[in-house]
Short mmCIF file of C-alpha atoms in Angstrom, two decimals:
data_model
loop_
_atom_site.label_atom_id
_atom_site.label_comp_id
_atom_site.label_asym_id
_atom_site.label_seq_id
_atom_site.Cartn_x
_atom_site.Cartn_y
_atom_site.Cartn_z
CA MET A 1 11.91 43.10 -25.49
CA SER A 2 9.85 40.04 -26.41
CA SER A 3 10.52 36.51 -27.60
CA PRO A 4 8.49 33.53 -28.79
CA THR A 5 8.82 32.07 -25.28
CA SER A 6 7.44 35.10 -23.42
CA ARG A 7 5.10 34.20 -20.60
CA ALA A 8 2.72 36.27 -18.52
CA LEU A 9 0.55 35.89 -15.46
CA LEU A 10 -3.16 36.62 -15.36
CA VAL A 11 -4.42 37.11 -11.81
CA LEU A 12 -8.11 37.13 -10.88
CA PRO A 13 -8.00 38.21 -7.22
CA TYR A 14 -10.52 37.48 -4.50
CA LEU A 15 -13.27 35.84 -6.53
CA ARG A 16 -16.36 34.98 -4.50
CA ILE A 17 -17.82 31.64 -5.59
CA GLN A 18 -21.21 30.53 -4.33
CA ASN A 19 -22.23 26.88 -4.16
CA ALA A 20 -19.12 25.37 -5.73
CA ASN A 21 -18.90 21.58 -5.82
CA ALA A 22 -17.66 20.24 -2.48
CA ILE A 23 -17.65 16.55 -3.46
CA SER A 24 -14.34 16.43 -5.29
CA SER A 25 -14.32 12.66 -5.85
CA PRO A 26 -16.01 9.44 -4.65
CA LEU A 27 -13.61 9.37 -1.67
CA THR A 28 -12.99 13.04 -0.80
CA HIS A 29 -14.97 16.15 -0.04
CA GLY A 30 -14.23 19.73 0.93
CA PHE A 31 -12.36 22.00 -1.44
CA SER A 32 -13.18 21.59 -5.13
CA SER A 33 -10.97 19.30 -7.21
CA ILE A 34 -8.01 20.82 -9.03
CA THR A 35 -9.40 19.21 -12.19
CA ALA A 36 -12.34 21.63 -11.94
CA PHE A 37 -9.98 24.59 -12.23
CA ILE A 38 -8.12 22.96 -15.12
CA GLY A 39 -11.53 22.60 -16.79
CA LEU A 40 -12.24 26.27 -16.14
CA MET A 41 -8.95 27.14 -17.83
CA TRP A 42 -9.91 25.15 -20.94
CA ALA A 43 -13.40 26.64 -21.04
CA LEU A 44 -11.93 30.14 -20.75
CA GLN A 45 -9.50 29.30 -23.55
CA ARG A 46 -12.40 28.50 -25.88
CA LYS A 47 -14.02 31.82 -25.05
CA LEU A 48 -10.76 33.63 -25.82
CA ALA A 49 -10.81 32.12 -29.30
CA THR A 50 -14.33 33.39 -29.96
CA GLN A 51 -13.39 36.88 -28.71
CA GLY A 52 -10.28 37.05 -30.88
CA ILE A 53 -7.88 37.50 -27.95
CA PRO A 54 -4.47 36.07 -29.03
CA LEU A 55 -3.59 34.40 -25.73
CA GLN A 56 -3.10 30.74 -24.80
CA LEU A 57 -3.67 29.58 -21.22
CA LEU A 58 -1.12 27.02 -20.04
CA GLN A 59 -1.35 26.44 -16.28
CA VAL A 60 -3.45 27.50 -13.31
CA GLY A 61 -2.88 28.08 -9.61
CA VAL A 62 -5.43 28.38 -6.81
CA ILE A 63 -5.17 30.34 -3.56
CA CYS A 64 -7.98 30.02 -1.03
CA HIS A 65 -8.67 32.97 1.27
CA ASP A 66 -11.89 31.76 2.89
CA TYR A 67 -14.39 28.91 2.64
CA GLU A 68 -17.71 27.85 4.10
CA GLU A 69 -18.73 24.29 3.42
CA GLN A 70 -22.50 23.90 3.52
CA VAL A 71 -22.73 21.20 6.19
CA VAL A 72 -24.58 20.62 9.43
CA ASP A 73 -22.11 20.16 12.28
CA GLY A 74 -22.51 17.21 14.56
CA HIS A 75 -20.87 13.94 15.50
CA VAL A 76 -21.04 13.20 11.76
CA LYS A 77 -21.23 16.15 9.40
CA THR A 78 -24.01 16.06 6.81
CA PHE A 79 -24.52 18.25 3.76
CA ARG A 80 -27.25 20.85 3.73
CA LEU A 81 -29.50 19.57 0.98
CA THR A 82 -32.22 21.36 -0.99
CA ARG A 83 -35.77 20.19 -1.55
CA ASN A 84 -36.56 19.99 -5.26
CA PRO A 85 -39.94 21.09 -6.66
CA VAL A 86 -42.68 18.49 -6.80
CA ASP A 87 -43.08 16.22 -9.81
CA LYS A 88 -45.60 16.88 -12.55
CA ASP A 89 -48.08 14.59 -10.79
CA GLY A 90 -47.66 16.45 -7.51
CA SER A 91 -45.61 13.80 -5.74
CA THR A 92 -42.48 14.63 -3.77
CA ALA A 93 -39.33 14.69 -5.85
CA ALA A 94 -36.35 12.64 -4.74
CA ILE A 95 -33.50 14.39 -2.97
CA VAL A 96 -30.21 14.07 -4.84
CA GLU A 97 -27.34 14.53 -2.42
CA GLU A 98 -24.99 17.29 -3.48
CA GLY A 99 -22.18 18.97 -1.60
CA ARG A 100 -21.82 22.73 -1.83
CA ILE A 101 -19.18 25.14 -0.57
CA HIS A 102 -18.77 28.92 -0.69
CA LEU A 103 -15.26 30.03 -1.62
CA LYS A 104 -13.17 33.17 -1.77
CA ILE A 105 -10.23 32.40 -4.03
CA THR A 106 -7.56 33.96 -6.22
CA LEU A 107 -6.86 32.30 -9.57
CA VAL A 108 -3.47 32.66 -11.24
CA PHE A 109 -3.06 31.64 -14.89
CA LEU A 110 0.19 31.23 -16.77
CA LEU A 111 -0.25 32.16 -20.43
CA LYS A 112 1.61 32.88 -23.61
CA GLN A 113 0.81 34.67 -26.81
CA ALA A 114 -0.99 32.57 -29.39
CA SER A 115 0.35 32.24 -32.91
CA LEU A 116 0.09 35.46 -34.93
CA PRO A 117 0.06 35.90 -38.70
CA ASP A 118 3.42 36.53 -40.32
CA GLY A 119 4.50 40.13 -39.99
CA SER A 120 2.36 40.81 -36.92
CA THR A 121 3.89 42.63 -33.98
CA ALA A 122 4.27 40.77 -30.71
CA LEU A 123 1.77 42.05 -28.16
CA LEU A 124 2.84 40.20 -25.01
CA ILE A 125 5.59 42.61 -24.00
CA GLN A 126 6.22 44.69 -20.91
CA ASP A 127 5.92 47.98 -22.81
CA ASN A 128 2.34 47.13 -23.82
CA GLN A 129 0.75 47.46 -20.40
CA SER A 130 -2.37 49.18 -21.71
CA ALA A 131 -3.22 46.14 -23.85
CA LEU A 132 -2.48 43.83 -20.91
CA ASP A 133 -4.85 45.81 -18.70
CA GLU A 134 -7.58 45.64 -21.33
CA TRP A 135 -7.16 41.88 -21.75
CA ALA A 136 -7.25 41.39 -17.98
CA ARG A 137 -10.48 43.36 -17.76
CA LYS A 138 -12.10 41.36 -20.56
CA LEU A 139 -11.00 38.06 -19.06
CA GLY A 140 -12.27 39.07 -15.64
CA ASP A 141 -15.65 40.01 -17.14
CA THR A 142 -15.75 36.70 -19.01
CA VAL A 143 -15.01 34.59 -15.93
CA ALA A 144 -17.76 36.48 -14.08
CA THR A 145 -20.27 34.92 -16.50
CA MET A 146 -18.91 31.37 -16.13
CA ARG A 147 -19.23 28.58 -13.63
CA VAL A 148 -16.20 28.00 -11.41
CA ALA A 149 -16.13 24.41 -10.08
CA GLY A 150 -19.89 24.36 -10.58
CA GLY A 151 -20.40 27.52 -8.51
CA THR A 152 -21.64 30.98 -9.41
CA VAL A 153 -19.27 33.97 -9.43
CA LEU A 154 -20.68 36.75 -7.26
CA PRO A 155 -19.97 40.45 -7.88
CA GLY A 156 -16.71 41.56 -6.30
CA GLN A 157 -16.57 43.73 -3.21
CA PRO A 158 -14.49 46.94 -3.17
CA ARG A 159 -11.19 46.37 -1.37
CA PRO A 160 -8.54 48.86 -0.32
CA GLY A 161 -5.07 48.79 -1.84
CA GLN A 162 -3.67 47.86 -5.22
CA ARG A 163 -4.16 44.78 -7.38
CA THR A 164 -7.76 44.23 -6.30
CA ARG A 165 -8.99 43.84 -9.87
CA PRO A 166 -7.90 41.40 -12.60
CA TRP A 167 -4.40 42.20 -13.80
CA MET A 168 -1.70 40.85 -16.09
CA ALA A 169 2.07 41.11 -16.00
CA VAL A 170 4.78 39.76 -18.28
CA LEU A 171 7.24 37.44 -16.55
CA PRO A 172 10.87 38.55 -16.86
CA GLU A 173 13.00 36.03 -18.71
CA ASP A 174 15.83 36.38 -16.18
CA ALA A 175 15.30 33.93 -13.32
CA GLU A 176 16.50 36.33 -10.63
CA ALA A 177 14.30 39.17 -11.86
CA GLN A 178 11.35 36.77 -12.07
CA ALA A 179 11.91 35.66 -8.48
CA GLN A 180 11.96 39.30 -7.34
CA CYS A 181 8.67 40.02 -9.11
CA PHE A 182 7.05 36.92 -7.65
CA ALA A 183 8.23 37.86 -4.15
CA ARG A 184 6.37 41.14 -4.55
CA TRP A 185 3.23 39.60 -6.06
CA ARG A 186 2.83 36.79 -3.52
CA ARG A 187 2.34 39.28 -0.66
CA GLN A 188 -0.86 40.45 -2.36
CA TRP A 189 -2.39 36.99 -1.88
CA LEU A 190 -2.14 37.06 1.92
CA PRO A 191 -3.87 35.91 4.01
CA GLY A 192 -4.51 32.71 2.10
CA TYR A 193 -3.21 29.26 1.27
CA ALA A 194 -2.07 27.89 -2.06
CA LEU A 195 -2.76 24.27 -3.00
CA VAL A 196 0.38 22.47 -4.16
CA GLY A 197 0.98 18.83 -5.04
CA ARG A 198 3.00 16.56 -2.74
CA ASP A 199 3.44 13.24 -4.53
CA ASP A 200 6.69 12.90 -2.58
CA LEU A 201 4.78 12.61 0.69
CA LEU A 202 2.84 9.69 -0.70
CA ALA A 203 6.12 8.07 -1.72
CA SER A 204 7.67 8.52 1.72
CA ARG A 205 4.49 7.24 3.41
CA LEU A 206 4.60 4.12 1.23
CA THR A 207 8.24 3.54 2.18
CA HIS A 208 7.32 3.91 5.86
CA LEU A 209 4.45 1.42 5.62
CA ARG A 210 6.53 -1.17 3.80
CA GLU A 211 8.98 -1.25 6.70
CA ARG A 212 6.19 -2.91 8.71
CA GLN A 213 3.96 -4.27 5.95
CA PRO A 214 6.02 -5.34 2.91
CA GLN A 215 2.84 -5.94 0.90
CA ALA A 216 1.48 -2.40 1.42
CA THR A 217 0.17 -0.69 -1.70
CA VAL A 218 -0.07 2.93 -2.77
CA LEU A 219 -3.75 2.90 -1.78
CA ASP A 220 -2.79 1.75 1.74
CA ALA A 221 -0.28 4.61 1.94
CA TRP A 222 -2.85 7.15 0.73
CA LEU A 223 -5.46 6.01 3.26
CA HIS A 224 -2.84 5.97 6.01
CA ALA A 225 -1.80 9.55 5.19
CA ALA A 226 -5.42 10.72 5.00
CA ARG A 227 -6.06 10.11 8.69
CA PHE A 228 -4.47 10.52 12.09
CA ASN A 229 -2.66 7.40 13.30
CA HIS A 230 -2.05 7.85 17.02
CA GLU A 231 0.41 5.55 18.75
CA ALA A 232 1.29 5.24 22.41
CA GLY A 233 4.81 6.36 23.18
CA ALA A 234 5.52 7.43 19.62
CA VAL A 235 6.41 10.91 20.88
CA GLU A 236 8.29 11.73 24.04
CA PRO A 237 6.01 13.56 26.50
CA ALA A 238 6.90 17.03 27.69
CA SER A 239 8.26 17.39 31.22
CA GLU A 240 5.05 19.01 32.48
CA GLU A 241 3.05 16.01 31.18
CA VAL A 242 4.86 13.59 33.49
CA GLY A 243 3.88 13.35 37.14
CA PRO A 244 2.94 10.99 39.96
CA SER A 245 -0.60 10.58 38.64
CA ARG A 246 0.40 10.42 34.98
CA PRO A 247 1.95 7.40 33.33
CA GLY A 248 4.23 9.49 31.16
CA VAL A 249 3.00 7.94 27.91
CA ARG A 250 1.81 10.27 25.20
CA TRP A 251 -0.48 9.33 22.36
CA ALA A 252 0.39 11.07 19.08
CA ASP A 253 0.82 10.57 15.36
CA PRO A 254 4.58 10.24 14.79
CA LEU A 255 4.24 11.33 11.15
CA ARG A 256 2.19 14.44 11.90
CA GLY A 257 4.46 16.30 14.24
CA LYS A 258 5.00 20.03 14.54
CA GLY A 259 5.98 21.52 11.19
CA SER A 260 4.67 18.59 9.14
CA GLY A 261 2.34 20.93 7.23
CA TRP A 262 -1.34 20.98 6.33
CA THR A 263 -1.55 17.97 4.04
CA VAL A 264 -4.74 16.69 2.46
CA PRO A 265 -5.78 13.81 0.17
CA ILE A 266 -7.00 15.03 -3.21
CA PRO A 267 -8.01 13.67 -6.62
CA VAL A 268 -5.56 14.69 -9.35
CA GLY A 269 -7.13 13.24 -12.48
CA TYR A 270 -8.53 10.12 -14.08
CA ALA A 271 -7.36 6.70 -15.27
CA ARG A 272 -8.98 4.93 -18.21
CA LEU A 273 -10.65 1.60 -17.38
CA THR A 274 -10.50 0.19 -20.90
CA ALA A 275 -7.50 -0.56 -23.06
CA GLU A 276 -8.60 1.92 -25.72
CA PRO A 277 -11.19 4.71 -25.87
CA VAL A 278 -14.61 3.76 -27.19
CA GLN A 279 -15.25 4.99 -30.71
CA ALA A 280 -17.28 8.15 -31.10
CA GLY A 281 -21.03 7.66 -31.37
CA LEU A 282 -21.14 4.20 -29.74
CA VAL A 283 -21.96 5.36 -26.20
CA ALA A 284 -25.52 6.51 -25.70
CA ASN A 285 -26.14 9.93 -24.14
CA ALA A 286 -22.50 11.00 -24.45
CA ARG A 287 -21.92 14.73 -24.26
CA ASP A 288 -20.18 14.83 -27.64
CA ALA A 289 -21.03 12.21 -30.27
CA ARG A 290 -17.99 13.20 -32.37
CA THR A 291 -15.35 12.49 -29.72
CA PRO A 292 -14.13 9.07 -28.48
CA VAL A 293 -15.32 8.22 -24.97
CA SER A 294 -13.32 6.72 -22.09
CA PHE A 295 -14.73 5.22 -18.93
CA VAL A 296 -12.48 6.36 -16.08
CA GLU A 297 -11.98 6.29 -12.33
CA SER A 298 -10.36 8.93 -10.14
CA VAL A 299 -6.62 9.07 -9.51
CA TYR A 300 -5.56 10.24 -6.05
CA SER A 301 -2.51 11.80 -4.47
CA LEU A 302 -1.59 14.14 -1.61
CA ALA A 303 -1.42 17.91 -1.57
CA GLU A 304 -0.48 20.60 0.89
CA TRP A 305 -1.90 24.00 1.72
CA ILE A 306 1.01 26.45 1.89
CA SER A 307 0.98 30.17 2.53
CA PRO A 308 2.05 31.98 -0.69
CA HIS A 309 4.88 33.79 1.08
CA ARG A 310 6.60 30.42 1.54
CA LEU A 311 6.74 29.77 -2.22
CA ASP A 312 9.90 30.79 -4.05
CA ARG A 313 8.97 30.36 -7.72
CA VAL A 314 5.97 31.01 -9.90
CA GLN A 315 5.98 27.36 -10.94
CA ASP A 316 5.53 26.27 -7.32
CA LEU A 317 2.02 27.69 -7.45
CA LEU A 318 0.87 26.30 -10.80
CA TRP A 319 -0.77 23.08 -11.98
CA ARG A 320 -0.67 21.65 -15.50
CA ALA A 321 -2.59 18.86 -17.22
CA GLU A 322 -0.78 15.94 -18.82
CA THR A 323 -2.11 13.03 -20.87
CA ASP A 324 -0.49 9.64 -21.31
CA ALA A 325 -2.63 8.06 -24.02
CA GLN A 326 -0.70 4.78 -23.88
CA LYS A 327 -1.38 4.28 -20.16
CA GLY A 328 -4.79 5.93 -20.31
CA LEU A 329 -3.78 8.41 -17.61
CA TYR A 330 -5.18 11.92 -17.53
CA ARG A 331 -3.87 13.78 -14.51
CA CYS A 332 -2.77 17.14 -13.13
CA HIS A 333 0.81 17.81 -12.07
CA SER A 334 1.98 20.48 -9.66
CA GLY A 335 5.11 22.51 -10.29
CA TYR A 336 5.96 22.49 -6.59
CA ALA A 337 9.21 20.65 -5.95
CA ARG A 338 11.50 20.07 -2.98
CA SER A 339 15.14 19.14 -3.28
CA ASP A 340 14.76 16.43 -0.63
CA ALA A 341 11.57 14.99 -2.09
CA GLN A 342 11.30 11.30 -2.83
CA ARG A 343 9.72 10.34 -6.13
CA LEU A 344 6.79 7.95 -6.05
CA ASP A 345 8.10 5.94 -9.00
CA GLU A 346 11.26 5.16 -7.00
CA VAL A 347 9.21 2.95 -4.68
CA MET A 348 6.41 2.01 -7.07
CA PRO A 349 7.88 1.86 -10.61
CA ASP A 350 4.60 0.83 -12.28
CA PHE A 351 2.72 3.82 -10.84
CA ASP A 352 2.73 7.14 -12.69
#
């Protein structure tokens, strides 16, 4: 059976990306920004249109299996930079700092069937697995020719077991059946960690700071959560840590205790700096002279790396892009939600 609301998952497992962008924003580095994968989704959507594949990509999820940031270890890590060829006059070319990282990731796309002419038969159905397999193969071949977060896709390595190549599956419309399917699929993405949004942690951190500093801002909370904040006596020392030669005071971060999770600061989009976009053609050297241009700065939040087997729903894994033209906010939202989560707008109403 099919319906206009049928959804499917496209999974591109264990992609090897070489030299992806490791500078995700002016304030963060490491794993590539989630906006880069949203951009990949849109670029892939345009290629689908040229190939005549009637599918529409809606959301994307990222699972990281391995990474190797190209840095030189030391007291302060520095990027491994490349020497550019000499200039036309033979002089030494300037070095432009760039951060690179090698990744092994699995990409998960949520998609639906695009509009079909009247009288056409729906193709995104469970009984049409041969067509799904063919689409998955074509999409996998297409992504292999594209840039992923600025990096190059390397040829895949043979792996034992099932689901080692691109595959598609229609999501059951029944919530219980969908949860059962997802419980089976998520085991294929182990070992690895999925990146999920945690705006609620930023909200709780802001509430915590305002108990001591009533004038604390969201930026203060984000910076506070992005580092370790050790305090003396914040955590009770274990019995073996107390002795005649030990004062019995333990230094620790009270907000990063056992079970607090692997949280990281990330950029989640952009905010427009002007009241309205600049008219098309008025900004020199713009990429597209037919599209209005906006000058923006990065928008930041918190995220968490979670093992896929700890996710209960497909939506927990996925990110979507949303635009608020009135506020000039272009940001990515995660489908991950906790019942005990505190919303950021509850403590900062003018922040979206």
